[in-house]
Amino acid sequence: MSSSKKIILKTLDGGTIEILDEIALESKTIKHLMELEDWPDNVIPLPNITGRILAKVIEYCNEHIGDEDEKGIEKLESDGDFVKVDKDTLFEIVLAANYLNDYLNIKGLLVLTCKAVADKIQGMSVGEIRQYLNISFNFSPEEELHIRREEQLAFE
């Protein structure tokens, strides 16, 4: 299926990015929108993603046009440089990949970024992981004891 329509993704910060037909056609959702006669302005709003992060996602998509899931996952090693970004950017890409997976069929990006987070927290203590992931610990001593007892029972 070839498309003469331009596919434009509109970001949270008001920017727009035009994507290649090959990327758009990976998505059943976008493919369906392209078939609609009354699709307004060929624009897909992405209210949860900034232009900076969407540009990274599209960079990944351009490198992986036509990859099947298995090929995308096999490329994790060669994609290592892609995830060499600061922690906040990595987390934003994870969230964007999760949000856009249905739109752009980018399971490989989601796997890649989640693996990068897992690699970073490997070997950390629970406290270090909480700090790294910015998870607050708001349990009372009684609640914590209850949770620890439940966890202990689960692993017996």
Tab-separated table of C-alpha atoms in Angstrom:
chain	number	residue	atom	x	y	z
A	1	MET	CA	0.000	0.000	0.000
A	2	SER	CA	1.476	3.293	-0.994
A	3	SER	CA	0.247	6.556	0.397
A	4	SER	CA	0.229	10.010	-1.083
A	5	LYS	CA	-0.823	11.493	2.242
A	6	LYS	CA	1.718	13.069	4.545
A	7	ILE	CA	1.596	11.711	8.056
A	8	ILE	CA	2.261	14.370	10.655
A	9	LEU	CA	2.685	13.695	14.350
A	10	LYS	CA	1.912	16.671	16.588
A	11	THR	CA	3.726	16.726	19.927
A	12	LEU	CA	2.902	17.931	23.410
A	13	ASP	CA	4.976	21.076	22.922
A	14	GLY	CA	3.204	21.952	19.656
A	15	GLY	CA	5.898	20.738	17.297
A	16	THR	CA	5.211	18.538	14.321
A	17	ILE	CA	7.211	15.774	12.731
A	18	GLU	CA	6.420	14.262	9.356
A	19	ILE	CA	7.065	10.543	9.225
A	20	LEU	CA	7.939	8.292	6.314
A	21	ASP	CA	5.184	6.203	4.753
A	22	GLU	CA	7.173	3.059	5.576
A	23	ILE	CA	7.000	3.914	9.266
A	24	ALA	CA	3.340	4.891	9.084
A	25	LEU	CA	2.422	1.676	7.317
A	26	GLU	CA	3.866	-0.353	10.201
A	27	SER	CA	0.902	0.862	12.216
A	28	LYS	CA	-2.554	-0.622	11.783
A	29	THR	CA	-3.998	2.469	13.475
A	30	ILE	CA	-2.273	4.921	11.136
A	31	LYS	CA	-2.983	2.714	8.119
A	32	HIS	CA	-6.684	2.876	9.002
A	33	LEU	CA	-6.534	6.666	9.461
A	34	MET	CA	-4.843	7.017	6.056
A	35	GLU	CA	-7.797	5.251	4.451
A	36	LEU	CA	-10.298	7.733	5.878
A	37	GLU	CA	-11.403	10.404	3.435
A	38	ASP	CA	-12.247	12.928	6.151
A	39	TRP	CA	-9.097	12.568	8.222
A	40	PRO	CA	-8.478	16.172	9.294
A	41	ASP	CA	-5.119	17.568	8.172
A	42	ASN	CA	-3.474	14.117	8.312
A	43	VAL	CA	-2.305	15.035	11.822
A	44	ILE	CA	-2.065	12.589	14.697
A	45	PRO	CA	-1.883	14.362	18.062
A	46	LEU	CA	0.534	12.879	20.594
A	47	PRO	CA	-0.329	14.765	23.777
A	48	ASN	CA	2.100	12.809	25.991
A	49	ILE	CA	5.328	13.195	23.993
A	50	THR	CA	7.644	16.146	23.471
A	51	GLY	CA	9.262	16.894	20.134
A	52	ARG	CA	12.723	16.060	21.493
A	53	ILE	CA	11.643	12.574	22.555
A	54	LEU	CA	9.580	11.951	19.427
A	55	ALA	CA	12.645	12.795	17.337
A	56	LYS	CA	14.560	10.036	19.185
A	57	VAL	CA	11.716	7.580	18.611
A	58	ILE	CA	11.591	8.415	14.893
A	59	GLU	CA	15.389	8.042	14.721
A	60	TYR	CA	14.958	4.504	16.059
A	61	CYS	CA	12.076	3.802	13.664
A	62	ASN	CA	14.088	4.998	10.662
A	63	GLU	CA	16.832	2.524	11.576
A	64	HIS	CA	14.364	-0.337	11.952
A	65	ILE	CA	11.923	0.096	9.082
A	66	GLY	CA	10.556	-3.312	8.186
A	67	ASP	CA	12.184	-5.139	11.086
A	68	GLU	CA	10.195	-8.017	12.376
A	69	ASP	CA	10.008	-8.315	16.158
A	70	GLU	CA	12.694	-10.987	16.257
A	71	LYS	CA	15.100	-8.958	14.133
A	72	GLY	CA	14.483	-5.867	16.248
A	73	ILE	CA	15.196	-7.768	19.434
A	74	GLU	CA	18.349	-9.322	17.936
A	75	LYS	CA	19.616	-5.818	17.177
A	76	LEU	CA	19.615	-4.851	20.877
A	77	GLU	CA	23.380	-5.148	21.055
A	78	SER	CA	23.974	-2.894	18.064
A	79	ASP	CA	21.436	-0.415	19.440
A	80	GLY	CA	23.399	0.051	22.658
A	81	ASP	CA	24.562	3.550	21.693
A	82	PHE	CA	20.968	4.646	21.144
A	83	VAL	CA	20.181	4.257	24.853
A	84	LYS	CA	23.338	5.995	26.058
A	85	VAL	CA	21.377	9.013	27.211
A	86	ASP	CA	20.729	10.609	30.581
A	87	LYS	CA	18.302	8.890	32.949
A	88	ASP	CA	15.414	11.316	32.413
A	89	THR	CA	15.653	11.013	28.627
A	90	LEU	CA	15.779	7.221	28.880
A	91	PHE	CA	12.650	7.173	31.050
A	92	GLU	CA	10.856	9.522	28.643
A	93	ILE	CA	11.759	7.253	25.721
A	94	VAL	CA	10.445	4.213	27.644
A	95	LEU	CA	7.140	5.997	28.246
A	96	ALA	CA	6.952	7.191	24.636
A	97	ALA	CA	7.748	3.717	23.286
A	98	ASN	CA	5.039	2.225	25.463
A	99	TYR	CA	2.518	4.870	24.406
A	100	LEU	CA	3.444	4.693	20.714
A	101	ASN	CA	3.779	0.915	20.462
A	102	ASP	CA	0.196	0.621	19.194
A	103	TYR	CA	0.662	3.540	16.799
A	104	LEU	CA	4.049	2.688	15.333
A	105	ASN	CA	4.529	-1.010	16.150
A	106	ILE	CA	7.832	-0.379	17.943
A	107	LYS	CA	8.034	-3.273	20.370
A	108	GLY	CA	11.779	-3.446	19.773
A	109	LEU	CA	12.256	0.083	21.131
A	110	LEU	CA	10.230	-0.725	24.219
A	111	VAL	CA	12.282	-3.882	24.827
A	112	LEU	CA	15.545	-2.021	24.192
A	113	THR	CA	14.801	0.823	26.592
A	114	CYS	CA	13.387	-1.408	29.334
A	115	LYS	CA	16.491	-3.594	29.044
A	116	ALA	CA	18.661	-0.473	29.397
A	117	VAL	CA	16.854	0.460	32.628
A	118	ALA	CA	17.150	-3.120	33.907
A	119	ASP	CA	20.878	-3.134	33.118
A	120	LYS	CA	21.336	0.104	35.058
A	121	ILE	CA	19.597	-1.168	38.199
A	122	GLN	CA	21.174	-4.612	38.117
A	123	GLY	CA	23.205	-5.147	41.253
A	124	MET	CA	21.686	-2.190	43.095
A	125	SER	CA	20.187	-2.535	46.537
A	126	VAL	CA	16.460	-1.951	47.014
A	127	GLY	CA	17.215	1.495	48.412
A	128	GLU	CA	19.448	2.390	45.472
A	129	ILE	CA	16.780	1.209	43.016
A	130	ARG	CA	14.140	3.297	44.770
A	131	GLN	CA	16.408	6.314	44.590
A	132	TYR	CA	17.319	5.704	40.931
A	133	LEU	CA	13.691	5.249	39.922
A	134	ASN	CA	12.544	8.050	42.228
A	135	ILE	CA	10.202	5.767	44.153
A	136	SER	CA	9.194	7.131	47.513
A	137	PHE	CA	8.825	4.814	50.476
A	138	ASN	CA	5.672	5.890	52.270
A	139	PHE	CA	4.842	2.800	54.306
A	140	SER	CA	4.409	2.921	58.042
A	141	PRO	CA	6.526	0.420	60.027
A	142	GLU	CA	3.414	-1.758	60.481
A	143	GLU	CA	2.623	-1.718	56.754
A	144	GLU	CA	6.215	-2.551	55.902
A	145	LEU	CA	6.200	-5.508	58.331
A	146	HIS	CA	2.929	-6.769	56.834
A	147	ILE	CA	4.335	-6.547	53.293
A	148	ARG	CA	7.556	-8.308	54.260
A	149	ARG	CA	5.546	-11.149	55.846
A	150	GLU	CA	3.436	-11.511	52.704
A	151	GLU	CA	6.533	-11.527	50.498
A	152	GLN	CA	8.181	-14.124	52.743
A	153	LEU	CA	5.134	-16.392	52.406
A	154	ALA	CA	5.197	-16.002	48.627
A	155	PHE	CA	8.757	-17.303	48.405
A	156	GLU	CA	8.378	-20.304	50.708
